[in-house]
């Protein structure tokens, strides 16, 4: 089986993986990072995939209030980790456990039992609540003095196809987690030039 995926390169040399169609591509392209963060990231993404609306054309629409529900709030992107949003779009973040009382217990417990309160979803949304970009990332605490709220080296763009696979895909998620060590030994990393088609 040929593994195909695309790696975004920004002018700042920060890398964001652009996940394509299959879980195998996801594991192969993300490397050892997913070994550490896979459980809480996958569970947070699975919750998100089952919360938003995805139509037959691949349009993703927000179904909750991005300024308050599930602890979500505006993300200013002041450190320039992501591309500036087009006119009419804003970035939002969700996944902060202390402010996300309405998140399901399987998401909350996975973060507390693995890497702490670090997994976040960043999403770019227009005024009509249409989502055109989704990222999974690691959040830094203030005491870590990283100079940024999020780690650009562990910020990954998630495609609509991947969200579709996560919708109600409990069995597939468990298979991935059980075989994580094996997959991490089979890492293949390929790079392609940065392309505006991903913006």
mmCIF file of C-alpha atoms in Angstrom:
data_model
loop_
_atom_site.group_PDB
_atom_site.id
_atom_site.type_symbol
_atom_site.label_atom_id
_atom_site.label_comp_id
_atom_site.label_asym_id
_atom_site.label_seq_id
_atom_site.Cartn_x
_atom_site.Cartn_y
_atom_site.Cartn_z
ATOM 1 C CA UNK A 1 0.000 0.000 0.000
ATOM 2 C CA UNK A 2 1.354 3.375 -0.965
ATOM 3 C CA UNK A 3 1.277 5.911 1.840
ATOM 4 C CA UNK A 4 0.500 9.422 0.697
ATOM 5 C CA UNK A 5 0.231 12.539 2.754
ATOM 6 C CA UNK A 6 1.242 16.148 2.527
ATOM 7 C CA UNK A 7 3.479 18.132 4.852
ATOM 8 C CA UNK A 8 2.939 21.868 4.891
ATOM 9 C CA UNK A 9 5.983 24.090 5.088
ATOM 10 C CA UNK A 10 5.459 27.706 6.028
ATOM 11 C CA UNK A 11 7.975 30.422 5.284
ATOM 12 C CA UNK A 12 8.838 30.448 8.974
ATOM 13 C CA UNK A 13 9.824 26.775 8.612
ATOM 14 C CA UNK A 14 7.138 25.753 11.085
ATOM 15 C CA UNK A 15 5.594 22.501 9.993
ATOM 16 C CA UNK A 16 1.975 21.454 10.062
ATOM 17 C CA UNK A 17 0.975 17.998 8.935
ATOM 18 C CA UNK A 18 -1.968 17.908 6.591
ATOM 19 C CA UNK A 19 -3.768 14.675 7.410
ATOM 20 C CA UNK A 20 -5.271 12.843 4.476
ATOM 21 C CA UNK A 21 -7.683 9.947 4.128
ATOM 22 C CA UNK A 22 -6.634 7.045 6.353
ATOM 23 C CA UNK A 23 -5.531 6.416 9.911
ATOM 24 C CA UNK A 24 -2.440 4.668 8.564
ATOM 25 C CA UNK A 25 -1.427 7.893 6.834
ATOM 26 C CA UNK A 26 -2.024 9.741 10.077
ATOM 27 C CA UNK A 27 0.255 7.485 12.081
ATOM 28 C CA UNK A 28 2.955 7.275 9.436
ATOM 29 C CA UNK A 29 3.117 11.010 8.904
ATOM 30 C CA UNK A 30 3.051 12.159 12.506
ATOM 31 C CA UNK A 31 5.733 9.916 13.967
ATOM 32 C CA UNK A 32 6.552 9.578 17.650
ATOM 33 C CA UNK A 33 4.555 12.654 18.586
ATOM 34 C CA UNK A 34 1.390 10.600 18.320
ATOM 35 C CA UNK A 35 2.837 7.912 20.582
ATOM 36 C CA UNK A 36 2.721 10.330 23.491
ATOM 37 C CA UNK A 37 -0.390 12.329 22.680
ATOM 38 C CA UNK A 38 -2.510 9.878 20.687
ATOM 39 C CA UNK A 39 -5.065 8.910 23.313
ATOM 40 C CA UNK A 40 -6.199 12.355 24.448
ATOM 41 C CA UNK A 41 -5.863 13.856 20.952
ATOM 42 C CA UNK A 42 -7.946 11.129 19.324
ATOM 43 C CA UNK A 43 -10.652 11.290 21.974
ATOM 44 C CA UNK A 44 -10.882 15.074 21.797
ATOM 45 C CA UNK A 45 -11.011 14.908 17.990
ATOM 46 C CA UNK A 46 -13.632 12.152 18.073
ATOM 47 C CA UNK A 47 -15.830 14.276 20.332
ATOM 48 C CA UNK A 48 -15.371 17.268 18.001
ATOM 49 C CA UNK A 49 -16.110 15.213 14.868
ATOM 50 C CA UNK A 50 -19.373 14.011 16.406
ATOM 51 C CA UNK A 51 -20.333 17.486 17.627
ATOM 52 C CA UNK A 52 -19.933 19.541 14.441
ATOM 53 C CA UNK A 53 -22.105 19.104 11.359
ATOM 54 C CA UNK A 54 -20.529 17.621 8.208
ATOM 55 C CA UNK A 55 -22.669 17.534 5.068
ATOM 56 C CA UNK A 56 -22.317 15.396 1.930
ATOM 57 C CA UNK A 57 -20.237 18.081 0.215
ATOM 58 C CA UNK A 58 -17.670 18.099 2.990
ATOM 59 C CA UNK A 59 -18.781 21.399 4.506
ATOM 60 C CA UNK A 60 -18.139 21.517 8.253
ATOM 61 C CA UNK A 61 -20.408 23.743 10.325
ATOM 62 C CA UNK A 62 -20.072 24.731 13.967
ATOM 63 C CA UNK A 63 -23.003 23.620 16.114
ATOM 64 C CA UNK A 64 -22.061 25.396 19.341
ATOM 65 C CA UNK A 65 -21.278 28.918 20.491
ATOM 66 C CA UNK A 66 -17.517 29.389 19.895
ATOM 67 C CA UNK A 67 -17.170 32.145 22.501
ATOM 68 C CA UNK A 68 -18.427 30.096 25.447
ATOM 69 C CA UNK A 69 -19.698 26.533 24.904
ATOM 70 C CA UNK A 70 -17.359 23.736 26.053
ATOM 71 C CA UNK A 71 -14.945 26.403 27.305
ATOM 72 C CA UNK A 72 -14.210 27.566 23.764
ATOM 73 C CA UNK A 73 -12.988 31.099 23.146
ATOM 74 C CA UNK A 74 -11.358 33.329 20.548
ATOM 75 C CA UNK A 75 -7.717 32.565 19.676
ATOM 76 C CA UNK A 76 -5.838 35.674 18.584
ATOM 77 C CA UNK A 77 -2.908 33.924 16.864
ATOM 78 C CA UNK A 78 -0.695 36.721 18.177
ATOM 79 C CA UNK A 79 2.443 34.604 17.928
ATOM 80 C CA UNK A 80 1.735 34.013 14.212
ATOM 81 C CA UNK A 81 1.712 30.235 14.499
ATOM 82 C CA UNK A 82 -1.085 29.943 11.920
ATOM 83 C CA UNK A 83 -1.676 31.910 8.744
ATOM 84 C CA UNK A 84 -3.628 35.137 9.277
ATOM 85 C CA UNK A 85 -7.341 34.409 8.819
ATOM 86 C CA UNK A 86 -9.095 35.840 5.762
ATOM 87 C CA UNK A 87 -11.571 38.669 6.191
ATOM 88 C CA UNK A 88 -14.665 37.460 8.023
ATOM 89 C CA UNK A 89 -12.899 34.514 9.693
ATOM 90 C CA UNK A 90 -11.640 34.055 13.251
ATOM 91 C CA UNK A 91 -9.702 31.365 15.073
ATOM 92 C CA UNK A 92 -11.186 29.688 18.134
ATOM 93 C CA UNK A 93 -9.815 27.139 20.586
ATOM 94 C CA UNK A 94 -11.563 24.385 22.533
ATOM 95 C CA UNK A 95 -10.388 21.648 24.898
ATOM 96 C CA UNK A 96 -9.347 23.433 28.096
ATOM 97 C CA UNK A 97 -10.539 20.996 30.775
ATOM 98 C CA UNK A 98 -11.061 23.421 33.730
ATOM 99 C CA UNK A 99 -13.386 25.585 31.604
ATOM 100 C CA UNK A 100 -15.022 22.719 29.682
ATOM 101 C CA UNK A 101 -17.484 21.348 32.222
ATOM 102 C CA UNK A 102 -19.787 20.137 29.451
ATOM 103 C CA UNK A 103 -17.194 17.980 27.686
ATOM 104 C CA UNK A 104 -17.925 14.250 28.041
ATOM 105 C CA UNK A 105 -16.071 12.310 30.724
ATOM 106 C CA UNK A 106 -14.137 10.161 28.209
ATOM 107 C CA UNK A 107 -12.470 13.343 26.901
ATOM 108 C CA UNK A 108 -11.830 14.880 30.323
ATOM 109 C CA UNK A 109 -10.436 11.681 31.851
ATOM 110 C CA UNK A 110 -8.167 10.951 28.884
ATOM 111 C CA UNK A 111 -6.442 14.318 29.315
ATOM 112 C CA UNK A 112 -6.080 13.980 33.082
ATOM 113 C CA UNK A 113 -4.672 10.456 32.821
ATOM 114 C CA UNK A 114 -2.117 11.039 30.041
ATOM 115 C CA UNK A 115 -0.371 14.336 29.353
ATOM 116 C CA UNK A 116 -2.477 16.642 31.483
ATOM 117 C CA UNK A 117 -4.554 19.514 30.202
ATOM 118 C CA UNK A 118 -2.578 20.067 26.988
ATOM 119 C CA UNK A 119 -4.658 18.905 24.001
ATOM 120 C CA UNK A 120 -6.490 21.671 22.145
ATOM 121 C CA UNK A 121 -8.437 22.019 18.925
ATOM 122 C CA UNK A 122 -7.995 25.209 16.931
ATOM 123 C CA UNK A 123 -10.608 26.001 14.310
ATOM 124 C CA UNK A 124 -11.053 28.757 11.749
ATOM 125 C CA UNK A 125 -14.678 29.866 11.474
ATOM 126 C CA UNK A 126 -16.490 32.495 9.405
ATOM 127 C CA UNK A 127 -19.456 34.624 10.458
ATOM 128 C CA UNK A 128 -21.864 31.963 9.177
ATOM 129 C CA UNK A 129 -20.212 29.370 11.461
ATOM 130 C CA UNK A 130 -18.649 27.569 8.513
ATOM 131 C CA UNK A 131 -15.363 25.877 9.523
ATOM 132 C CA UNK A 132 -12.675 25.772 6.846
ATOM 133 C CA UNK A 133 -9.658 24.674 8.913
ATOM 134 C CA UNK A 134 -9.221 22.445 11.970
ATOM 135 C CA UNK A 135 -5.989 21.847 13.885
ATOM 136 C CA UNK A 136 -5.000 19.684 16.838
ATOM 137 C CA UNK A 137 -2.219 21.120 18.983
ATOM 138 C CA UNK A 138 -0.449 21.051 22.342
ATOM 139 C CA UNK A 139 -1.043 23.896 24.779
ATOM 140 C CA UNK A 140 1.728 25.246 27.008
ATOM 141 C CA UNK A 141 1.091 26.332 30.575
ATOM 142 C CA UNK A 142 2.323 29.807 31.527
ATOM 143 C CA UNK A 143 4.959 28.426 33.895
ATOM 144 C CA UNK A 144 6.618 26.544 31.024
ATOM 145 C CA UNK A 145 7.923 29.861 29.593
ATOM 146 C CA UNK A 146 7.817 28.750 25.969
ATOM 147 C CA UNK A 147 7.014 32.219 24.619
ATOM 148 C CA UNK A 148 3.876 30.898 22.966
ATOM 149 C CA UNK A 149 0.533 29.433 23.983
ATOM 150 C CA UNK A 150 0.842 26.505 21.566
ATOM 151 C CA UNK A 151 3.637 24.342 20.220
ATOM 152 C CA UNK A 152 4.015 24.902 16.440
ATOM 153 C CA UNK A 153 5.980 21.659 16.105
ATOM 154 C CA UNK A 154 2.994 19.732 17.451
ATOM 155 C CA UNK A 155 0.257 21.543 15.569
ATOM 156 C CA UNK A 156 -1.425 19.367 12.961
ATOM 157 C CA UNK A 157 -4.079 20.256 10.427
ATOM 158 C CA UNK A 158 -6.980 17.804 10.280
ATOM 159 C CA UNK A 159 -8.929 17.174 7.076
ATOM 160 C CA UNK A 160 -12.667 16.762 6.749
ATOM 161 C CA UNK A 161 -12.139 13.167 5.595
ATOM 162 C CA UNK A 162 -10.309 12.383 8.823
ATOM 163 C CA UNK A 163 -13.117 13.926 10.877
ATOM 164 C CA UNK A 164 -15.596 11.781 8.968
ATOM 165 C CA UNK A 165 -13.651 8.636 9.876
ATOM 166 C CA UNK A 166 -13.653 9.644 13.525
ATOM 167 C CA UNK A 167 -17.427 10.096 13.629
ATOM 168 C CA UNK A 168 -18.738 7.143 15.621
ATOM 169 C CA UNK A 169 -15.504 5.297 14.843
ATOM 170 C CA UNK A 170 -14.857 3.907 18.334
ATOM 171 C CA UNK A 171 -13.536 0.571 17.118
ATOM 172 C CA UNK A 172 -11.033 2.123 14.746
ATOM 173 C CA UNK A 173 -9.713 4.435 17.465
ATOM 174 C CA UNK A 174 -9.125 1.495 19.815
ATOM 175 C CA UNK A 175 -7.275 -0.437 17.099
ATOM 176 C CA UNK A 176 -4.992 2.542 16.526
ATOM 177 C CA UNK A 177 -4.217 2.955 20.210
ATOM 178 C CA UNK A 178 -3.480 -0.753 20.706
ATOM 179 C CA UNK A 179 -1.065 -0.778 17.801
ATOM 180 C CA UNK A 180 0.566 2.600 18.404
ATOM 181 C CA UNK A 181 3.984 1.203 19.295
ATOM 182 C CA UNK A 182 4.068 -0.938 16.176
ATOM 183 C CA UNK A 183 3.037 1.914 13.913
ATOM 184 C CA UNK A 184 5.665 4.219 15.405
ATOM 185 C CA UNK A 185 8.332 1.746 14.295
ATOM 186 C CA UNK A 186 7.057 2.069 10.725
ATOM 187 C CA UNK A 187 7.363 5.835 10.400
ATOM 188 C CA UNK A 188 7.764 7.242 6.923
ATOM 189 C CA UNK A 189 8.202 10.987 6.639
ATOM 190 C CA UNK A 190 8.001 12.654 3.225
ATOM 191 C CA UNK A 191 7.988 16.390 2.520
ATOM 192 C CA UNK A 192 6.455 18.378 -0.288
ATOM 193 C CA UNK A 193 6.813 22.095 -1.005
ATOM 194 C CA UNK A 194 4.407 24.454 0.677
ATOM 195 C CA UNK A 195 1.320 24.920 -1.475
ATOM 196 C CA UNK A 196 -1.311 27.650 -1.339
ATOM 197 C CA UNK A 197 -3.981 25.051 -2.008
ATOM 198 C CA UNK A 198 -3.914 24.238 1.704
ATOM 199 C CA UNK A 199 -4.701 27.785 2.822
#
